[in-house]
Tab-separated table of C-alpha atoms and ligand atoms in Angstrom:
chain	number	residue	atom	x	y	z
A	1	UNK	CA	-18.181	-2.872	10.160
A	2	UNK	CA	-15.140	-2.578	12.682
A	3	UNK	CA	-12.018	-1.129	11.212
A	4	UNK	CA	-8.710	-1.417	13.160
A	5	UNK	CA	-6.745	1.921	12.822
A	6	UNK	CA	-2.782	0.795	13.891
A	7	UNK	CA	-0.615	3.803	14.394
A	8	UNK	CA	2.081	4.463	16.979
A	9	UNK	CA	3.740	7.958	17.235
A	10	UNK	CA	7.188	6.098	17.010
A	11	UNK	CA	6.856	6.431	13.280
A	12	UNK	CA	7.203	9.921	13.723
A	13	UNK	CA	10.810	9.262	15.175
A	14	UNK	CA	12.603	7.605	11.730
A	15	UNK	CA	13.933	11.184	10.460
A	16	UNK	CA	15.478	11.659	7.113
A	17	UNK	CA	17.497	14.705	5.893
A	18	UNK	CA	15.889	18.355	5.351
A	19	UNK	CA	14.065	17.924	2.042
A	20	UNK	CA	13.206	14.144	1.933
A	21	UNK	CA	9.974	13.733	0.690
A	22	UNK	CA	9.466	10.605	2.976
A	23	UNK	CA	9.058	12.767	5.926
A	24	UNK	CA	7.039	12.485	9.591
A	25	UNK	CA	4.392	15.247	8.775
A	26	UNK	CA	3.381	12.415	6.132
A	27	UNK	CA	1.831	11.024	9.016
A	28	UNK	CA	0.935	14.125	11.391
A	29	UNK	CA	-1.140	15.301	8.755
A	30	UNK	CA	-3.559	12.167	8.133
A	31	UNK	CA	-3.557	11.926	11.857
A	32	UNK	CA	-4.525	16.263	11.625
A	33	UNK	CA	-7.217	15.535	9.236
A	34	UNK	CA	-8.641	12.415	11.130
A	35	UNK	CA	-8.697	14.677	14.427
A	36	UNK	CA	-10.360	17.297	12.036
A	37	UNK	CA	-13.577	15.203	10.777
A	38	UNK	CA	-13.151	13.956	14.623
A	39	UNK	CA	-13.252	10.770	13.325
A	40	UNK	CA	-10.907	8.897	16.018
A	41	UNK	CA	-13.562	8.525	18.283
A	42	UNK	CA	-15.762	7.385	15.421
A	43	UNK	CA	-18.208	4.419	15.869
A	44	UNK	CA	-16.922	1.368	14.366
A	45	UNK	CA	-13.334	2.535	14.331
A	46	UNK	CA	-10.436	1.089	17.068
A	47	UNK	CA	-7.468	2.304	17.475
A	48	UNK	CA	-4.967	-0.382	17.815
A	49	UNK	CA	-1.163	0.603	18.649
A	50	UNK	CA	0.952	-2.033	16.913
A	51	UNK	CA	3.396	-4.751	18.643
A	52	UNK	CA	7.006	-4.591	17.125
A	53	UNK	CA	7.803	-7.590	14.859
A	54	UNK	CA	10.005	-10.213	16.314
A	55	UNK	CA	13.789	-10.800	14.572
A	56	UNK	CA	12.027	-14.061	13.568
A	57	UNK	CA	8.813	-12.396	12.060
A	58	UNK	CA	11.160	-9.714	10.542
A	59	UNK	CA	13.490	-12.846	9.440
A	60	UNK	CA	9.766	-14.368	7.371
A	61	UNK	CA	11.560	-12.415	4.147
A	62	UNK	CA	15.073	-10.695	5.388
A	63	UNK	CA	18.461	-11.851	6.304
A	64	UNK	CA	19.436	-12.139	9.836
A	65	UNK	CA	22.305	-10.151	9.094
A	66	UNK	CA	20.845	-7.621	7.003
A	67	UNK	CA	18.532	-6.946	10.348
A	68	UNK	CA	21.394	-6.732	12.309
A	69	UNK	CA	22.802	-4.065	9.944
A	70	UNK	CA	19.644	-2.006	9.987
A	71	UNK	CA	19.871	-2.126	14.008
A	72	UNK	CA	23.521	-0.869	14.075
A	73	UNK	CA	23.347	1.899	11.650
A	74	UNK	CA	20.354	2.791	13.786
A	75	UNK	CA	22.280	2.413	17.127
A	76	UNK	CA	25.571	4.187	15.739
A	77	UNK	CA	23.598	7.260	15.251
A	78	UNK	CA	22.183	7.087	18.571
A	79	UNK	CA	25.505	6.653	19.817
A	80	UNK	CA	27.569	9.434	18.409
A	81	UNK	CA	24.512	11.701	18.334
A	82	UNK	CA	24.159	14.889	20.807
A	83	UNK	CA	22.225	15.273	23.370
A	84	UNK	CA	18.560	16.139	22.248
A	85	UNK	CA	19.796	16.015	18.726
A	86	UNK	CA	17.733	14.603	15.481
A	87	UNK	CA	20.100	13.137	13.151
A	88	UNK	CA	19.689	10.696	10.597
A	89	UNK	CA	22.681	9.013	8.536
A	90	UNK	CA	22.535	7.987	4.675
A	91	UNK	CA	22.192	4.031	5.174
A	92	UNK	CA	21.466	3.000	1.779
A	93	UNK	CA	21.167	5.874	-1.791
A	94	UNK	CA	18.063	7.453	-0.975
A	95	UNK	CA	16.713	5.681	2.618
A	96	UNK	CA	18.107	6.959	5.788
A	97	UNK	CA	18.336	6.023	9.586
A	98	UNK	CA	18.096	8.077	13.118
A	99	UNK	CA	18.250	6.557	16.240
A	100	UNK	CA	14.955	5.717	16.875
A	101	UNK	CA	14.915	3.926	13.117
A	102	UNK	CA	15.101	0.076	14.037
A	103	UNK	CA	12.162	0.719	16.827
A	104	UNK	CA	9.800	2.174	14.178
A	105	UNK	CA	10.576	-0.266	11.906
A	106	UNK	CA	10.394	-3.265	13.566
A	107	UNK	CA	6.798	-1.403	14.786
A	108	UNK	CA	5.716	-0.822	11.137
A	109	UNK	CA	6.272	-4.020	10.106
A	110	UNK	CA	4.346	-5.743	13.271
A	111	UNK	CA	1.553	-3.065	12.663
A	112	UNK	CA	0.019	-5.468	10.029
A	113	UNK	CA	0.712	-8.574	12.101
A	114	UNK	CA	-1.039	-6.660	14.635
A	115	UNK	CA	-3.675	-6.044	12.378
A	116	UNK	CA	-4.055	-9.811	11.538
A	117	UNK	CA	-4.230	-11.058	14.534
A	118	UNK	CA	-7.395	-8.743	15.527
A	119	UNK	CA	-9.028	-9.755	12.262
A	120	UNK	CA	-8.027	-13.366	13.209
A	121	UNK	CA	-9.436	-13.029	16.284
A	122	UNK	CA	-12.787	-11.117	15.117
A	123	UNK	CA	-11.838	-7.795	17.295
A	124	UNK	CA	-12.154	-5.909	13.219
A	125	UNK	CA	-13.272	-6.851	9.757
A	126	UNK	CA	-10.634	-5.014	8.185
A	127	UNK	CA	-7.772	-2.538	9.217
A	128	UNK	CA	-5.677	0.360	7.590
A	129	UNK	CA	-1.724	0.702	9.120
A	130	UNK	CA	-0.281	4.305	9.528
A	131	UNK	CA	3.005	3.532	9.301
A	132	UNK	CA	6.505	4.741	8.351
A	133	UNK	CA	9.288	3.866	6.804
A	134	UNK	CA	7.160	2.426	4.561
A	135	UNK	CA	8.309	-1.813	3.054
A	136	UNK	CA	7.527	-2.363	-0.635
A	137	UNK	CA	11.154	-1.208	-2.142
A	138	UNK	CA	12.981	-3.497	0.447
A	139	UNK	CA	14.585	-6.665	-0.268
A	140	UNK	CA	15.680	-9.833	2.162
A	141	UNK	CA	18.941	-8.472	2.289
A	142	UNK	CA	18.569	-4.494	1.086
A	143	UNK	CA	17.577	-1.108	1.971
A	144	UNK	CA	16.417	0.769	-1.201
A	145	UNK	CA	13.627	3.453	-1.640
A	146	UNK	CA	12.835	4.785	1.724
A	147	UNK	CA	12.468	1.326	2.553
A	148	UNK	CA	13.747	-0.186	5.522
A	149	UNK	CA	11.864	-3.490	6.079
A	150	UNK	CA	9.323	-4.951	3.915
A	151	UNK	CA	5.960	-4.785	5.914
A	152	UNK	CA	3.223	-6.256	3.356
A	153	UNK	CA	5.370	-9.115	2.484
A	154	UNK	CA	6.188	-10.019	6.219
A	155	UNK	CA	2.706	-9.821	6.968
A	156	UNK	CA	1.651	-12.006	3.677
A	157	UNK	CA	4.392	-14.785	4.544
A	158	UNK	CA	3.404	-14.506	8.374
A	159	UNK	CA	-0.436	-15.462	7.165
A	160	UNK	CA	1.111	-18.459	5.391
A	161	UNK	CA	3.017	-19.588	8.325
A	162	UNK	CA	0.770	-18.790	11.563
A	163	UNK	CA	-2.476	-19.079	10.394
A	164	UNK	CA	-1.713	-21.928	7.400
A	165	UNK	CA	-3.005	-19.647	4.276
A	166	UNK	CA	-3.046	-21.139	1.509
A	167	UNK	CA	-3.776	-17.846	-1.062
A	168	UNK	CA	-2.670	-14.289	0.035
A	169	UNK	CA	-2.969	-11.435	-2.465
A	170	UNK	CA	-1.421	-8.344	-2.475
A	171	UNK	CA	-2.244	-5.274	-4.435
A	172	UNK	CA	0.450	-2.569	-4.756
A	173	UNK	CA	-1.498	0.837	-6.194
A	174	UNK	CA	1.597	2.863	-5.120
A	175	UNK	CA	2.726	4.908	-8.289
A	176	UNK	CA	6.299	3.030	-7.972
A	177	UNK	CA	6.995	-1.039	-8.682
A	178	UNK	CA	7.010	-2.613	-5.475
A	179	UNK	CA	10.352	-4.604	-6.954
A	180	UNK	CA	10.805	-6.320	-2.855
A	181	UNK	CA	7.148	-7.624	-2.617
A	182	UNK	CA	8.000	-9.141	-6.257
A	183	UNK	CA	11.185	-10.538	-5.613
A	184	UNK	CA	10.312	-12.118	-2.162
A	185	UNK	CA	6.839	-13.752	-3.343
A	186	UNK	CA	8.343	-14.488	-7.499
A	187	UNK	CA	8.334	-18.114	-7.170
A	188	UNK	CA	5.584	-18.493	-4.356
A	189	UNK	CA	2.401	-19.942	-5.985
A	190	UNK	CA	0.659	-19.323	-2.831
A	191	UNK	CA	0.978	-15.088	-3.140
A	192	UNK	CA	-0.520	-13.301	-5.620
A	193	UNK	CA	1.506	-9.995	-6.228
A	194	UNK	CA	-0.626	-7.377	-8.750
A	195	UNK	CA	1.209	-3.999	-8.865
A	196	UNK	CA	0.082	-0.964	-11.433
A	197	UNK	CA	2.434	1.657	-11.628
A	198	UNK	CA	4.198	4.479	-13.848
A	199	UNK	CA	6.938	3.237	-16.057
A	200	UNK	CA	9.422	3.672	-17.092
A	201	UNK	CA	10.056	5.240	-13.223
A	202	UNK	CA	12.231	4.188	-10.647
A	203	UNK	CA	13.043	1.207	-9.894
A	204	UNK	CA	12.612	0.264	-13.443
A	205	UNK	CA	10.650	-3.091	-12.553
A	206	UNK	CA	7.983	-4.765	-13.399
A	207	UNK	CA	7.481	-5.261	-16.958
A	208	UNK	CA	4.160	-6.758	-18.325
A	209	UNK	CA	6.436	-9.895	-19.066
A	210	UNK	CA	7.944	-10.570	-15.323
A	211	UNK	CA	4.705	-12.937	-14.704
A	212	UNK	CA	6.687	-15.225	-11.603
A	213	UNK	CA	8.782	-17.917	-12.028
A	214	UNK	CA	9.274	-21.493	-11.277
A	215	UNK	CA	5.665	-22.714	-9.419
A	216	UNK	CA	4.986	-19.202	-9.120
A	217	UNK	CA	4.811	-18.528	-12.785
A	218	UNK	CA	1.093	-16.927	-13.103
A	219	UNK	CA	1.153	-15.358	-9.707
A	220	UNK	CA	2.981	-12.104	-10.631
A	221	UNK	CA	0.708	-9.643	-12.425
A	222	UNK	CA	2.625	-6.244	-13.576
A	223	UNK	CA	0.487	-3.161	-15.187
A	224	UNK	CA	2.728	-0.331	-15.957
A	225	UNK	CA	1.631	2.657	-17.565
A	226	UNK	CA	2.752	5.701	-19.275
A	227	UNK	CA	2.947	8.992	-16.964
A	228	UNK	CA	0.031	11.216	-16.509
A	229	UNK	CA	-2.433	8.729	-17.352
A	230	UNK	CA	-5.134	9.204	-14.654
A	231	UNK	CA	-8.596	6.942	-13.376
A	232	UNK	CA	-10.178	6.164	-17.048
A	233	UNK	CA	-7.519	3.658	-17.375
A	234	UNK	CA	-7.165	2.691	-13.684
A	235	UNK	CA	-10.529	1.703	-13.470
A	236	UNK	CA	-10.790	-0.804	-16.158
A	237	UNK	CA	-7.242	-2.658	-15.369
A	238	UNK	CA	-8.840	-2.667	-11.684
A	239	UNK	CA	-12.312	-4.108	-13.398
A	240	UNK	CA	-11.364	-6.461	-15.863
A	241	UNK	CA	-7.598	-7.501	-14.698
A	242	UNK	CA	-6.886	-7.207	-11.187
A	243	UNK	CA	-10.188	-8.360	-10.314
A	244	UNK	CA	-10.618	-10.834	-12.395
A	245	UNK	CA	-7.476	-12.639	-11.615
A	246	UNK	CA	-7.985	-11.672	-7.780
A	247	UNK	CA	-11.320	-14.150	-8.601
A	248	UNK	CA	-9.554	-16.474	-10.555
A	249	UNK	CA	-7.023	-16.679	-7.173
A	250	UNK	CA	-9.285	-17.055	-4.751
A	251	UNK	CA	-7.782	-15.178	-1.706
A	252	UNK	CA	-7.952	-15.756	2.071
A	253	UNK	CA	-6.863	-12.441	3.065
A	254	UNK	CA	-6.003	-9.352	0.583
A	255	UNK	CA	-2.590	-7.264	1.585
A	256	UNK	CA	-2.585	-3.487	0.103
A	257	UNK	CA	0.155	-1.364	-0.088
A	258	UNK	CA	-1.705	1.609	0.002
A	259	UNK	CA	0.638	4.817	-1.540
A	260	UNK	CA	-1.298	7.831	-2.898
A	261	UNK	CA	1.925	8.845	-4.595
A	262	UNK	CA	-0.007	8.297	-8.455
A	263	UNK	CA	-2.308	11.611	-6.871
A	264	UNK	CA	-1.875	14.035	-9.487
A	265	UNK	CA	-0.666	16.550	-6.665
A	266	UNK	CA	2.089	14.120	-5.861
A	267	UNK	CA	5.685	16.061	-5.899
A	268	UNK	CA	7.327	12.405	-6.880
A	269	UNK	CA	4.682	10.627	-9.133
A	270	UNK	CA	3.442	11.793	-12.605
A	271	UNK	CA	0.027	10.554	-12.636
A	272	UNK	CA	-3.252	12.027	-12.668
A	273	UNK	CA	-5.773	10.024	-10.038
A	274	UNK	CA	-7.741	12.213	-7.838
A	275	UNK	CA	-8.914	11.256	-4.619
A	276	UNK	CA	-12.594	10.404	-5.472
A	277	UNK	CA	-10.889	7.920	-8.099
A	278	UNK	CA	-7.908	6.798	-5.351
A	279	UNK	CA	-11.833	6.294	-3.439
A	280	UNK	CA	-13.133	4.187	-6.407
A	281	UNK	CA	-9.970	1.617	-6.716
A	282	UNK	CA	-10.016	0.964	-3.058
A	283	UNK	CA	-14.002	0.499	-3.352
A	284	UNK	CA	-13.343	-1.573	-5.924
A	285	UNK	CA	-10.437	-3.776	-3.647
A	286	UNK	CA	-13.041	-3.761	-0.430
A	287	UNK	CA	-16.228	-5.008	-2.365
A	288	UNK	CA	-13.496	-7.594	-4.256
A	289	UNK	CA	-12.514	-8.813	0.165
A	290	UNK	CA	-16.047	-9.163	0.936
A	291	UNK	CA	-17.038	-11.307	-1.525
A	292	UNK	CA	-14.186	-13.629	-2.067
A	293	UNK	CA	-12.600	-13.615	1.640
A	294	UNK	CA	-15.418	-12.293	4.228
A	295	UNK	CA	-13.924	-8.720	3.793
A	296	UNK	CA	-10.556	-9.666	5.202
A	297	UNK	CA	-8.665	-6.675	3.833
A	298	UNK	CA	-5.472	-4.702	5.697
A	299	UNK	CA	-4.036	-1.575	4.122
A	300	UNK	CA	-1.000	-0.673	4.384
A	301	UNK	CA	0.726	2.626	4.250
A	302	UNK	CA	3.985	3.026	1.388
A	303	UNK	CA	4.238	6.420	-0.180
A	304	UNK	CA	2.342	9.857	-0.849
A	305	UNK	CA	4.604	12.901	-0.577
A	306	UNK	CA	1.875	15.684	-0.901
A	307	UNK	CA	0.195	16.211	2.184
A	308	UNK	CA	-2.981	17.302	1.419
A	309	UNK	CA	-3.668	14.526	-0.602
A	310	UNK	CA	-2.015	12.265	1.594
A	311	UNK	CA	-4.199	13.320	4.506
A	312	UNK	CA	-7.291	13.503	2.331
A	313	UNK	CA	-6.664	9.691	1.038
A	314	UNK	CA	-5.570	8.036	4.295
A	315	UNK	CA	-9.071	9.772	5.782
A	316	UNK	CA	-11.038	8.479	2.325
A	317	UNK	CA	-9.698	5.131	2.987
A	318	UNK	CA	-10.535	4.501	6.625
A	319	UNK	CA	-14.086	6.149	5.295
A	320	UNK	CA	-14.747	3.472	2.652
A	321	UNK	CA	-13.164	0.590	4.954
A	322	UNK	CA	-16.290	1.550	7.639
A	323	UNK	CA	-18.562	0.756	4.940
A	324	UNK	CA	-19.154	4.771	4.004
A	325	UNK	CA	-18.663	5.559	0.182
A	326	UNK	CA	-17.536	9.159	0.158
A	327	UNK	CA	-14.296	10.887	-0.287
A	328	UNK	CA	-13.020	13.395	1.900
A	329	UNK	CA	-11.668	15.717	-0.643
A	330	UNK	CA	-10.573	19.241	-0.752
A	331	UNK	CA	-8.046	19.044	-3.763
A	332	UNK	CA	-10.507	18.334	-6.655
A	333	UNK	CA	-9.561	16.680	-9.609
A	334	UNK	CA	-6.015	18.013	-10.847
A	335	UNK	CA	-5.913	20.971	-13.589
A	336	UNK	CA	-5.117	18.495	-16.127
A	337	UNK	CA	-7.971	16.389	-16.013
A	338	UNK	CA	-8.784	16.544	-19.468
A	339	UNK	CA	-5.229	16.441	-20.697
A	340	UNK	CA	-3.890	13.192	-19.389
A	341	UNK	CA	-2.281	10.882	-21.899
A	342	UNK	CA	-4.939	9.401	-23.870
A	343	UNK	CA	-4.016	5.829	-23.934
A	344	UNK	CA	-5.982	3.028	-25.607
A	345	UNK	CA	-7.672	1.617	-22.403
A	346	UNK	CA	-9.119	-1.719	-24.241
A	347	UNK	CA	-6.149	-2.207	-25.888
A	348	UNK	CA	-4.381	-2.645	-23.062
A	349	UNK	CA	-6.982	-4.170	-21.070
A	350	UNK	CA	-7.214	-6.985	-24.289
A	351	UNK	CA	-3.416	-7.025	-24.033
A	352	UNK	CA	-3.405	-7.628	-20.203
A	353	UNK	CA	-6.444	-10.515	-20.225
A	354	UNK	CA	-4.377	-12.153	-22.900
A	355	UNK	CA	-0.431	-12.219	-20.724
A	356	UNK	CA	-2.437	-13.641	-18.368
A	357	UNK	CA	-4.743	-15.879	-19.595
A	358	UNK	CA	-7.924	-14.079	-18.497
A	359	UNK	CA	-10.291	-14.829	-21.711
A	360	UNK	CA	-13.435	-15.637	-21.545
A	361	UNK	CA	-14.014	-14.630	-17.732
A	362	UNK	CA	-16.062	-12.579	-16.356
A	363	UNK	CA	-16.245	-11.013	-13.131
A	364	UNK	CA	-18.758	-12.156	-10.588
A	365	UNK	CA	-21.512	-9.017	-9.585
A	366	UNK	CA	-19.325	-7.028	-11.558
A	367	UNK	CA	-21.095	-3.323	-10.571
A	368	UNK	CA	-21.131	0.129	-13.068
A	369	UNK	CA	-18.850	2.746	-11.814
A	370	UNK	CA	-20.915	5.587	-10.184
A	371	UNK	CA	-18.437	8.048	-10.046
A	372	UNK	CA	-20.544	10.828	-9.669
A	373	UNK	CA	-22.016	9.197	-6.075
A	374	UNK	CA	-18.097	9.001	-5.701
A	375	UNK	CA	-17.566	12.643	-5.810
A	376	UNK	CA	-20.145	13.768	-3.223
A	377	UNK	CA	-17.499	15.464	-0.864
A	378	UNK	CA	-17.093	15.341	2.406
A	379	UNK	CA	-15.582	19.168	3.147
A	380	UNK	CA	-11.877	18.569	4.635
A	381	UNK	CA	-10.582	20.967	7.592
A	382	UNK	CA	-8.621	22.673	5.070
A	383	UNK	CA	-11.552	23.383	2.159
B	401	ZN	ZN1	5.935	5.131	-4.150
């Protein structure tokens, strides 16, 4: 198995305000912990630095105006900044720019195109982009969440277009709605969005009911759940919904946004995965690309504001996508384990199969969870 690892150390130059959680050391530390394990030099693994997206990739899902915007609130501050300064400038409620903004941007959101194209081109099987700002809160025309540009759906509409897709899916485990990827893909038959996330939470999207519209209707799938609800209900929505319909859909290339912000160490989300079970679901997502789409799988990076877990995650990730199945874990499960909201998981499962038609379907090689096998550590530099 070849993975692609894209990262460029331009991500590290979009700064936000003392105190954001969306913050460079988001990304020094999974690059620490991959140093760490000394897994960079890793068979198997190639480390790709990403092209920046064109105005006419980035224009795939945004405005032409609205990218304009994001590269003059990135070139004011440059402007009226002081020499070897690091500003950044409130560009929309909660997502800021600095000067070097627009250049990671436009990087993050070629980083899967990048990515892509090598898959395309059989230089990797499958690929995992470090990037920052991260894309699933932004709309054609909007900056919202941290958000600048929205890299999963440029890549998703850029398969369409350059290498005549007919079926993308994209699954969005982040612990917040990825409301941009919904609204860009809503009536788009050929783009299967599945998000699971807390609610209600910000942005206050996706509702079990908001199932696509128009020829899309049937292409949107939304699982939101209660906070503090933890892998015992993850795993069977994964199992028996997302995986079913993923089957049902037939991808030719699955898109995650990969955020480790439902980690129950997560300073922003209120949910109780650990990373042996943020291990499982992406197990689950990799063994679902190999056998519907000859593993064609690229991760990409939206939130995860703890940085242990966020190192320890990125590092499980890149683990499982070389074909390994342990996690690299030095945070354990979190202290309330045990006292997660007990929520009827076949209830909801039942619910789910029946919003979306899923009766009487049944997953092909569907495997038992071994979580046990899942929880063999791998010690992490800081353990
Ligand atoms: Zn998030």
């Amino acid at each position: 198995m070849t993975t692609a690892l894209i990262y460029d150390p331009i991500f590290l130059e979009h700064l936000t305000p003392q105190g954001h959680p969306e913050r460079p050391q988001r990304l020094e530390m999974a690059i620490k912990v991959l140093e760490a394990l000394d897994w960079l030099k890793r068979d198997g693994l190639v480390l790709i630095p990403p092209r920046s997206a064109t105005e006419d990739e980035l224009a795939l899902v945004h405005d032409h105006a609205y990218i304009q915007q994001v590269k003059a609130g990135a070139d004011d501050v440059a402007r009226k900044e002081q020499p070897g300064g690091a500003t950044s400038r409130r560009f929309a409620t909660d997502t800021y720019v600095s000067a070097q903004s627009y250049a990671a941007a436009i990087r993050a959101a070629g980083a899967p195109l990048t990515a892509l194209d090598a898959i395309m081109q059989r230089q990797a099987d499958n690929a995992y982009c470090l990037v920052r700002p991260p894309g699933h809160h932004a709309l054609p025309n909007a900056a919202m969440g941290f958000c600048l540009f929205n890299n999963v759906a440029i890549a998703a509409q850029y398969a369409l277009d350059h290498y005549e897709m007919e079926r993308v899916m994209i699954i969005d485990y982040d612990v917040h709605h990825g409301n941009g990827t919904q609204d860009i893909f809503y009536t788009d038959p050929r783009v299967l969005y599945f998000s699971i996330h807390q609610a209600p939470f910000y942005p206050g999207t996706g509702h079990s009911d908001e199932r696509g519209a128009g020829a899309g209707l049937g292409t949107t799938i939304n699982v939101p759940l209660p906070a503090s609800v933890g892998y015992e209900v993850y795993e069977p929505v994964f199992r028996q919904v997302m995986a079913h319909a993923a089957d049902r859909f037939d991808p030719q290339l699955i898109l995650v946004s990969t955020g480790f912000d439902a980690h129950w160490n997560d300073p922003l989300g209120q949910m109780n995965l650990s990373t042996a079970g943020f291990a499982q679901l992406s197990k689950i997502i990799i063994e679902l690309a190999q056998t519907l789409c000859n593993g064609r799988l690229i991760m990409v990076q939206e939130g995860g504001y703890n940085l242990d877990a966020m190192g320890a995650c990125v590092a499980t990730c890149i683990n499982l996508l070389l074909g390994d199945d342990a996690a690299v874990d030095s945070l354990g499960a979190g202290p309330d384990a045990e006292q997660g909201f007990h929520l009827n998981a076949e209830v909801l499962v039942a619910e789910l199969r029946r919003i979306h038609k899923l009766t009487g379907y049944r997953m092909r090689n569907a495997p038992k969870p071994d979580v046990e096998r899942l929880r063999r550590e791998v010690k992490g530099p800081d353990a």
